[in-house]
Backbone as a printed PyTorch tensor [residue, N CA C, xyz], in Angstrom:
tensor([[[ 98.6860, 111.4580, 138.5000],
         [ 99.7320, 113.0920, 136.9140],
         [ 99.2530, 111.9660, 135.6540]],

        [[ 99.0460, 112.3550, 134.6800],
         [ 98.5390, 111.6170, 133.1320],
         [ 99.5400, 110.8060, 132.6710]],

        [[ 99.3850, 109.3930, 131.9430],
         [100.3970, 109.0730, 131.9040],
         [100.4530, 109.4970, 130.2320]],

        [[101.8110, 109.3810, 130.4480],
         [102.7890, 109.1810, 128.7090],
         [102.1800, 108.6420, 127.1210]],

        [[101.4790, 109.1930, 126.6800],
         [101.0670, 108.2670, 125.3810],
         [102.3170, 107.5670, 124.6320]],

        [[102.5850, 106.9800, 124.7960],
         [103.4050, 105.3370, 124.4880],
         [104.1740, 106.0680, 122.1980]],

        [[105.0100, 105.9890, 122.1620],
         [104.8420, 106.9560, 120.2760],
         [104.3680, 105.2590, 120.2540]],

        [[105.1080, 105.5050, 117.3480],
         [104.2330, 104.7660, 117.3730],
         [105.7910, 104.0210, 116.6210]],

        [[106.7760, 105.7630, 117.1040],
         [107.4100, 104.5080, 116.4220],
         [108.1580, 102.8110, 116.5270]],

        [[107.7540, 102.4620, 117.2810],
         [109.2030, 101.2820, 117.2090],
         [108.0470, 100.2430, 117.0220]],

        [[106.4380, 100.8000, 116.9740],
         [105.9490,  99.6500, 116.4400],
         [106.2130,  99.3220, 114.6370]],

        [[106.2360, 100.6490, 113.9590],
         [106.0680, 100.7620, 112.9120],
         [107.8550, 100.0280, 112.4800]],

        [[108.5430, 100.5680, 113.0270],
         [109.8780, 100.1740, 112.8810],
         [109.5410,  98.9610, 112.3990]],

        [[109.0360,  97.5650, 113.4720],
         [108.5220,  96.2450, 114.0990],
         [107.9880,  95.6350, 112.2310]],

        [[106.8880,  96.8400, 112.1840],
         [106.3140,  96.2920, 111.3780],
         [107.2730,  96.2110, 109.4360]],

        [[107.6880,  96.6280, 109.8100],
         [108.4670,  97.4490, 108.8370],
         [109.5760,  95.7360, 107.9040]],

        [[110.1690,  95.8750, 109.4560],
         [111.1650,  94.9110, 109.5540],
         [110.6330,  93.4750, 109.5670]],

        [[109.7430,  93.0360, 109.7070],
         [108.6960,  91.7790, 109.3060],
         [108.1920,  92.2020, 108.2400]],

        [[108.2420,  92.8690, 107.3910],
         [107.4880,  92.7770, 106.1490],
         [108.9570,  92.5160, 105.2160]],

        [[110.4320,  93.1100, 105.3140],
         [111.2020,  92.8200, 104.7610],
         [111.8140,  91.1450, 105.0570]],

        [[111.2550,  90.6000, 106.1730],
         [111.5140,  89.2580, 106.1030],
         [110.5490,  88.0470, 105.5600]],

        [[109.6880,  89.0920, 104.4400],
         [108.3860,  87.4750, 104.3910],
         [109.0360,  87.9600, 102.4230]],

        [[110.4410,  88.3780, 102.5490],
         [110.3740,  88.5090, 101.2630],
         [109.7480,  88.9270,  99.8270]],

        [[108.8460,  89.9010, 100.9920],
         [107.9870,  90.0120,  98.9750],
         [108.2000,  92.3220,  98.9730]],

        [[107.9250,  92.5030,  97.7230],
         [108.2800,  93.5970,  97.4780],
         [106.5750,  94.5850,  97.4960]],

        [[107.0270,  96.0820,  98.2700],
         [105.8890,  96.8380,  98.2180],
         [105.3700,  96.5370,  97.0100]],

        [[105.9650,  97.4440,  96.3240],
         [105.8800,  98.0860,  94.8380],
         [106.5240,  97.4740,  93.5060]],

        [[106.6130,  96.5920,  92.6640],
         [107.7650,  96.5890,  91.5980],
         [106.9490,  97.4650,  90.4950]],

        [[107.7320,  97.4280,  89.3270],
         [108.4160,  97.9120,  88.1530],
         [108.8690,  96.7120,  87.1160]],

        [[109.5100,  95.9590,  87.2780],
         [110.4550,  95.3460,  86.4410],
         [109.4320,  94.5380,  85.3550]],

        [[108.4260,  94.9970,  85.5050],
         [107.8240,  94.0240,  84.0970],
         [106.9320,  94.5890,  83.6360]],

        [[107.3140,  96.4990,  83.8620],
         [106.0130,  96.9990,  83.0320],
         [106.2790,  97.1610,  80.9880]],

        [[107.4830,  96.6590,  81.3530],
         [107.3940,  97.0480,  79.3730],
         [107.3660,  95.8990,  78.4690]],

        [[107.2210,  95.5510,  77.2150],
         [107.9600,  94.1990,  77.2970],
         [109.0610,  93.4250,  77.0530]],

        [[109.9310,  95.0990,  76.6930],
         [111.4050,  95.1060,  76.5700],
         [112.1500,  93.9920,  77.6320]],

        [[111.5640,  94.1010,  79.0750],
         [111.8950,  94.3900,  80.7490],
         [111.2060,  93.2150,  80.7550]],

        [[110.0990,  92.6260,  80.4760],
         [109.4650,  91.2600,  80.7570],
         [110.2800,  90.0220,  79.6060]],

        [[110.8460,  90.2820,  78.3740],
         [111.1390,  89.1440,  77.9560],
         [112.4380,  88.9020,  78.4700]],

        [[113.2700,  90.1950,  78.5350],
         [114.7250,  90.2360,  79.7850],
         [114.5020,  88.9660,  81.0710]],

        [[113.3860,  89.6780,  81.5420],
         [113.4300,  88.7240,  83.1360],
         [112.9220,  86.4670,  82.5230]],

        [[111.6070,  87.2540,  81.0250],
         [111.6120,  85.6600,  80.8770],
         [113.0290,  84.7810,  80.0250]],

        [[113.4920,  86.2860,  79.5790],
         [115.1680,  85.4860,  78.4160],
         [116.3190,  84.6650,  79.8350]],

        [[116.3330,  85.1760,  80.9740],
         [116.5190,  84.9120,  81.9340],
         [117.1890,  83.7990,  83.3610]],

        [[115.4860,  83.6300,  82.3440],
         [114.9670,  81.9940,  83.4360],
         [115.8560,  80.5790,  82.8690]],

        [[116.0300,  79.7110,  82.9670],
         [117.2860,  78.6570,  82.7480],
         [115.2710,  77.0430,  83.3290]],

        [[115.1750,  76.8910,  82.7910],
         [114.3550,  75.6550,  83.0380],
         [115.5230,  74.6390,  83.6030]],

        [[114.7730,  74.2790,  84.9800],
         [115.7450,  73.2240,  85.5030],
         [116.7060,  74.1780,  86.4190]],

        [[116.8000,  75.0110,  85.7530],
         [118.8680,  75.5250,  86.5530],
         [118.5090,  76.2210,  87.5130]],

        [[117.5920,  77.3930,  86.7820],
         [117.7180,  78.5480,  88.3860],
         [116.4130,  78.7750,  89.5220]],

        [[117.1200,  79.2740,  89.9770],
         [117.1730,  79.8320,  91.5990],
         [115.8250,  80.3390,  92.1860]],

        [[115.6200,  80.3630,  92.8690],
         [114.4220,  81.4500,  93.7680],
         [115.4290,  82.2540,  93.8340]],

        [[116.2700,  81.9820,  94.2740],
         [117.5060,  82.8410,  94.9260],
         [118.0160,  84.1440,  93.7050]],

        [[118.5360,  82.8630,  92.9030],
         [118.8890,  83.9720,  91.5020],
         [118.0160,  84.5700,  90.8080]],

        [[116.7230,  84.5760,  91.0310],
         [115.8920,  85.3230,  90.7110],
         [115.5720,  87.0430,  91.3860]],

        [[115.1870,  86.3570,  92.4760],
         [115.3120,  87.6330,  93.4680],
         [116.5890,  88.3710,  93.8690]],

        [[118.0910,  87.6970,  93.2040],
         [118.8380,  88.6300,  93.6720],
         [119.3670,  88.9010,  92.2960]],

        [[118.5840,  89.0690,  91.2610],
         [118.7890,  89.6330,  90.2920],
         [117.2340,  90.2800,  89.9850]],

        [[116.1530,  90.3850,  89.6420],
         [115.1440,  91.3150,  89.7720],
         [114.5480,  91.0620,  90.8350]],

        [[114.8730,  91.0330,  92.2070],
         [114.3900,  91.8310,  93.9180],
         [113.3460,  90.9520,  93.6190]],

        [[112.7570,  91.0880,  94.8620],
         [111.5000,  90.3390,  95.4950],
         [110.2410,  91.0650,  94.5590]],

        [[109.5800,  89.7800,  94.4790],
         [108.0750,  89.8080,  93.7710],
         [107.4340,  90.4210,  93.9780]],

        [[106.0370,  90.7640,  94.0900],
         [105.4000,  91.5540,  94.5990],
         [104.5550,  90.7380,  95.1450]],

        [[104.3740,  89.1130,  94.6930],
         [103.4160,  88.2250,  95.2840],
         [104.4580,  86.9000,  95.2200]],

        [[103.8860,  86.4540,  96.3620],
         [104.7850,  84.7170,  95.9810],
         [103.5120,  83.4740,  96.5030]],

        [[103.1590,  82.4310,  95.9660],
         [102.1430,  82.1340,  95.8250],
         [103.2890,  80.2680,  96.3610]],

        [[102.0670,  80.2650,  97.6800],
         [102.7790,  78.4250,  98.1340],
         [101.6750,  77.8770,  97.8180]],

        [[102.4470,  76.7970,  97.0850],
         [101.6070,  75.8070,  97.2790],
         [102.1540,  74.0170,  97.5330]],

        [[101.8580,  73.9010,  97.9960],
         [102.8870,  72.4760,  98.4540],
         [104.3420,  72.6440,  97.9370]],

        [[105.5830,  71.3910,  96.9010],
         [106.1810,  72.1330,  96.6780],
         [106.7590,  73.1700,  95.8350]],

        [[105.5570,  73.9300,  95.3400],
         [105.6800,  74.4590,  94.0690],
         [104.8600,  76.3270,  94.8160]],

        [[105.8840,  77.1440,  94.4560],
         [105.9760,  78.6480,  94.3400],
         [105.8620,  79.0350,  93.3240]],

        [[105.1630,  80.3260,  93.3610],
         [104.9030,  81.1800,  92.0750],
         [105.4280,  82.3570,  92.9100]],

        [[106.3420,  83.0130,  92.1910],
         [106.7010,  84.7440,  91.9300],
         [106.0790,  85.3720,  90.8670]],

        [[105.5360,  86.4110,  91.6220],
         [104.6360,  87.1610,  90.3040],
         [104.9890,  88.7350,  90.8560]],

        [[105.9140,  89.4790,  89.4180],
         [105.7870,  90.7060,  89.0960],
         [104.7530,  91.3280,  88.6360]],

        [[104.2640,  91.9790,  89.8440],
         [103.4190,  93.6660,  88.5730],
         [102.9800,  94.4300,  89.8660]],

        [[102.9070,  95.6430,  88.7290],
         [103.0350,  96.6830,  90.4140],
         [101.2210,  96.5550,  90.9040]],

        [[102.3890,  97.5770,  92.0850],
         [101.1370,  98.0010,  93.2080],
         [ 99.7700,  98.9910,  92.7190]],

        [[100.4960,  99.8720,  92.7550],
         [ 99.6180, 101.3650,  92.0680],
         [100.3670, 101.2320,  89.8690]],

        [[ 98.9990, 101.7690,  89.8860],
         [ 98.8290, 101.6200,  87.6520],
         [ 98.2500, 100.3900,  87.3490]],

        [[ 98.4060, 100.2920,  85.9690],
         [ 98.4190,  98.8220,  85.8430],
         [ 98.6180,  97.1600,  86.3750]],

        [[ 97.8600,  96.5350,  86.6210],
         [ 98.0850,  95.5500,  86.5980],
         [ 98.5600,  94.1670,  85.9300]],

        [[ 98.0880,  94.8820,  84.6340],
         [ 97.6330,  94.2070,  83.5680],
         [ 99.3640,  93.5960,  82.5370]],

        [[100.0190,  94.1110,  83.5220],
         [101.6070,  93.5800,  82.9360],
         [102.3290,  92.8640,  84.2910]],

        [[102.8690,  91.8650,  84.0380],
         [102.9380,  90.6400,  84.3620],
         [103.9670,  89.6410,  83.8690]],

        [[104.9870,  89.7110,  84.7150],
         [105.2230,  88.0920,  84.6040],
         [105.3430,  86.9280,  85.7000]],

        [[104.6250,  85.9820,  85.9270],
         [105.4210,  85.0090,  86.6690],
         [105.4010,  83.5220,  86.2500]],

        [[106.2990,  83.6770,  87.6870],
         [107.2870,  82.5650,  87.3250],
         [107.4070,  81.2350,  88.2100]],

        [[107.5580,  80.3440,  87.8320],
         [106.9840,  79.1920,  88.1340],
         [108.3640,  77.7350,  88.6600]],

        [[108.0960,  77.7900,  90.4870],
         [109.4880,  76.6520,  91.1690],
         [108.6380,  75.4340,  91.5450]],

        [[109.1280,  74.7460,  91.4570],
         [108.8800,  73.2650,  92.4180],
         [110.3960,  73.2580,  92.9740]],

        [[110.4200,  73.0260,  93.8610],
         [111.6730,  72.0610,  94.9860],
         [112.6790,  73.3930,  94.5640]],

        [[112.5370,  75.0080,  94.4470],
         [113.3580,  75.9410,  94.0720],
         [114.3860,  76.1210,  93.1210]],

        [[113.6660,  75.0910,  92.4200],
         [113.7820,  75.1620,  90.5450],
         [112.9560,  75.3670,  89.5570]],

        [[113.1200,  76.7140,  88.8930],
         [112.2480,  76.8780,  87.8930],
         [111.5230,  75.6050,  86.7720]],

        [[110.5710,  75.9000,  87.1210],
         [109.6020,  74.7990,  85.9080],
         [108.5030,  75.6720,  85.0900]],

        [[108.6730,  76.8950,  85.3700],
         [108.0380,  77.8140,  84.1820],
         [108.0990,  78.8260,  84.0600]],

        [[107.5230,  79.8060,  83.1940],
         [107.4450,  81.1900,  83.3100],
         [106.2420,  81.2800,  82.6980]],

        [[105.6280,  82.3290,  82.9550],
         [104.2020,  83.2950,  81.8070],
         [103.8660,  85.0890,  82.3520]],

        [[103.4460,  85.4590,  80.8870],
         [104.1510,  86.8600,  81.0650],
         [102.5920,  86.9650,  80.1080]],

        [[102.6730,  88.4230,  80.4550],
         [101.5750,  88.6830,  79.7440],
         [101.2890,  88.5870,  77.8980]],

        [[102.2600,  88.7640,  76.9790],
         [102.4230,  87.8180,  76.1870],
         [101.8930,  86.6430,  76.2260]],

        [[102.0150,  85.9720,  76.8130],
         [101.8360,  84.7540,  77.1950],
         [100.5690,  84.6460,  77.0890]],

        [[ 99.8290,  84.8120,  77.7770],
         [ 98.8600,  84.7290,  79.2130],
         [ 97.2220,  85.8000,  78.3190]],

        [[ 96.6400,  85.1230,  77.2740],
         [ 95.3160,  86.0260,  77.0610],
         [ 94.4360,  86.0520,  77.7210]],

        [[ 93.2380,  85.1610,  78.3200],
         [ 92.2960,  85.7390,  79.2510],
         [ 92.9530,  85.6030,  80.4350]],

        [[ 92.9760,  86.4050,  81.8740],
         [ 92.6810,  86.1460,  83.0280],
         [ 92.1210,  87.3810,  83.8620]],

        [[ 91.8970,  87.3540,  84.5490],
         [ 91.3390,  88.1950,  85.5300],
         [ 92.0570,  89.2610,  85.7890]],

        [[ 91.9640,  90.6580,  86.1850],
         [ 92.5390,  91.5420,  86.9300],
         [ 91.6720,  92.4430,  88.1250]],

        [[ 92.1850,  92.4930,  88.8600],
         [ 91.8620,  92.4960,  90.9690],
         [ 92.2830,  93.7380,  91.2400]],

        [[ 92.4170,  94.6890,  92.1650],
         [ 92.5850,  95.8680,  93.0300],
         [ 94.4310,  94.6330,  93.2360]],

        [[ 95.1670,  94.8920,  93.2580],
         [ 96.2100,  94.5730,  94.4210],
         [ 96.1620,  94.6200,  96.0200]],

        [[ 96.2090,  93.8150,  96.7740],
         [ 96.5600,  94.2170,  98.1320],
         [ 97.4680,  93.8550,  98.6330]],

        [[ 97.8720,  94.8590, 100.1030],
         [ 98.7390,  94.5190, 100.9860],
         [ 99.7640,  93.8180, 100.6470]],

        [[100.6290,  93.3010, 100.4260],
         [101.4190,  91.7280, 100.5130],
         [101.6300,  91.6440, 101.9530]],

        [[101.1510,  89.9850, 101.9800],
         [101.3020,  89.6470, 103.2760],
         [ 99.7270,  88.9580, 103.6210]],

        [[ 99.7430,  87.8370, 104.9790],
         [ 98.9710,  87.1000, 105.2970],
         [ 97.7220,  87.8940, 105.4350]],

        [[ 96.3930,  87.0330, 105.6440],
         [ 95.1220,  87.7580, 106.8540],
         [ 94.6940,  88.9140, 106.0370]],

        [[ 95.0660,  89.5510, 104.9290],
         [ 94.1720,  90.7810, 104.1640],
         [ 92.9780,  90.1070, 103.3970]],

        [[ 91.9940,  91.5040, 103.5220],
         [ 90.8930,  91.1390, 103.0010],
         [ 91.5950,  91.0670, 100.6810]],

        [[ 89.5270,  89.3420, 100.9140],
         [ 90.5770,  89.3960,  99.5880],
         [ 90.1560,  90.1240,  98.4770]],

        [[ 90.3770,  90.0290,  97.7790],
         [ 89.8800,  91.6670,  96.1430],
         [ 88.2460,  91.9160,  96.4280]],

        [[ 87.7490,  92.4200,  96.1040],
         [ 86.2840,  93.3310,  96.6840],
         [ 86.1680,  93.0830,  94.4550]],

        [[ 86.3970,  93.4430,  93.5440],
         [ 86.0280,  93.1240,  92.6830],
         [ 86.9880,  92.4490,  91.4460]],

        [[ 86.3500,  91.8660,  91.0450],
         [ 87.3190,  90.7650,  89.5970],
         [ 86.9470,  90.8720,  88.4450]],

        [[ 87.3080,  91.4360,  87.3690],
         [ 86.8220,  91.8040,  86.0450],
         [ 88.2760,  90.6190,  85.3320]],

        [[ 87.3680,  90.5440,  83.8610],
         [ 88.3800,  89.6130,  83.2340],
         [ 89.2770,  91.0480,  81.9180]],

        [[ 90.4800,  90.1710,  82.2400],
         [ 90.5210,  90.9850,  80.6930],
         [ 91.0130,  90.4220,  79.1890]],

        [[ 91.5340,  91.4110,  78.3350],
         [ 91.9250,  89.7600,  77.4680],
         [ 91.6110,  89.0890,  77.0490]],

        [[ 91.1200,  88.3440,  75.4980],
         [ 90.4330,  87.9970,  74.5170],
         [ 90.3440,  86.7680,  75.2060]],

        [[ 89.0200,  86.0910,  75.5430],
         [ 88.2160,  84.9030,  76.8940],
         [ 87.0190,  84.9640,  75.5330]],

        [[ 87.6120,  82.9550,  75.4070],
         [ 86.6600,  82.4830,  74.4190],
         [ 87.6930,  80.7370,  75.3270]],

        [[ 85.7810,  80.1820,  73.7230],
         [ 86.8170,  78.5040,  73.8500],
         [ 87.3890,  78.2400,  72.7590]],

        [[ 88.2760,  77.9960,  73.1320],
         [ 89.6200,  78.4610,  72.5980],
         [ 90.9640,  77.3930,  73.1090]],

        [[ 91.2540,  76.0540,  72.0680],
         [ 92.6930,  75.2430,  72.6570],
         [ 93.7920,  75.8320,  72.4670]],

        [[ 93.9940,  75.9010,  73.8510],
         [ 95.5740,  76.3190,  73.6700],
         [ 96.4320,  75.1880,  72.8570]],

        [[ 97.4210,  76.5700,  71.7190],
         [ 98.6150,  75.5320,  71.1550],
         [ 99.2230,  74.2930,  72.1390]],

        [[100.0520,  72.8580,  71.3420],
         [100.2290,  71.9740,  72.2340],
         [ 98.9990,  71.1960,  72.9650]],

        [[ 97.5780,  71.4560,  73.1680],
         [ 97.0960,  70.7190,  74.2740],
         [ 96.7330,  70.2570,  73.4270]],

        [[ 96.1040,  68.9910,  73.3380],
         [ 95.1500,  68.3200,  72.3560],
         [ 93.9150,  68.1440,  72.6380]],

        [[ 92.9950,  68.2900,  71.5250],
         [ 91.5970,  68.3020,  72.1570],
         [ 90.9700,  67.2090,  72.0800]],

        [[ 89.8680,  67.4830,  73.1490],
         [ 89.6430,  65.9750,  73.8050],
         [ 89.0670,  64.9130,  72.9610]],

        [[ 89.0800,  64.1820,  73.4730],
         [ 88.7730,  63.2000,  72.6030],
         [ 87.5530,  61.8970,  73.0900]],

        [[ 86.8610,  62.8880,  74.3480],
         [ 85.5680,  62.7670,  74.5370],
         [ 84.4730,  63.1510,  74.2520]],

        [[ 83.1060,  62.6860,  73.5790],
         [ 82.2330,  63.3560,  73.8050],
         [ 81.9060,  64.0140,  74.8870]],

        [[ 80.7280,  65.2110,  74.7090],
         [ 79.7410,  65.7290,  76.3840],
         [ 79.5150,  64.4430,  76.0590]],

        [[ 78.6180,  63.3450,  76.4360],
         [ 77.8240,  62.5400,  76.4550],
         [ 79.1440,  60.8530,  78.0930]],

        [[ 80.1200,  61.4100,  76.7910],
         [ 80.9980,  60.7490,  77.5280],
         [ 81.4690,  59.6250,  77.3490]],

        [[ 80.9450,  58.7890,  75.6470],
         [ 81.7550,  58.5740,  75.1380],
         [ 82.8280,  58.5080,  73.4890]],

        [[ 83.3760,  58.0380,  73.4950],
         [ 85.1990,  57.9750,  72.4710],
         [ 83.8330,  59.1570,  71.4450]],

        [[ 85.5950,  59.9060,  70.9860],
         [ 84.9570,  60.6050,  69.4010],
         [ 85.5290,  59.6010,  68.8220]],

        [[ 84.8300,  59.1830,  67.6780],
         [ 85.2370,  58.5100,  66.0760],
         [ 84.2110,  57.6560,  65.0150]]])
């Protein structure tokens, strides 16, 4: 007697449920316009806003980057232009900084990947924005010459 082929539906349901547990969005458009990016930035109170408060107001981010006690939420699109973004940095669950399209000049652009672990890294990375040897405002110029001695 031929054996019946199992339905893929339970596997798909399990996959979708697990995707919801990691707290990521498949696609987000909240950072698409300058007005919405500014609204996100203005809603962040450094030292007071928590990760859960941001998720409750703006939804799950497209990406989360974990480095020790620091987490970064990245709001950008999966489909379309990923040049528009907001990155919120948290340490121990509290917001410590925010960057967005209008404040970050030189950066890279790459094809977004499906959220989660174990997927390949982007095959192509391109520079966008003005890139050059400029000093960021508020960052003092290096006080040493390239040879190692102090300036002066």
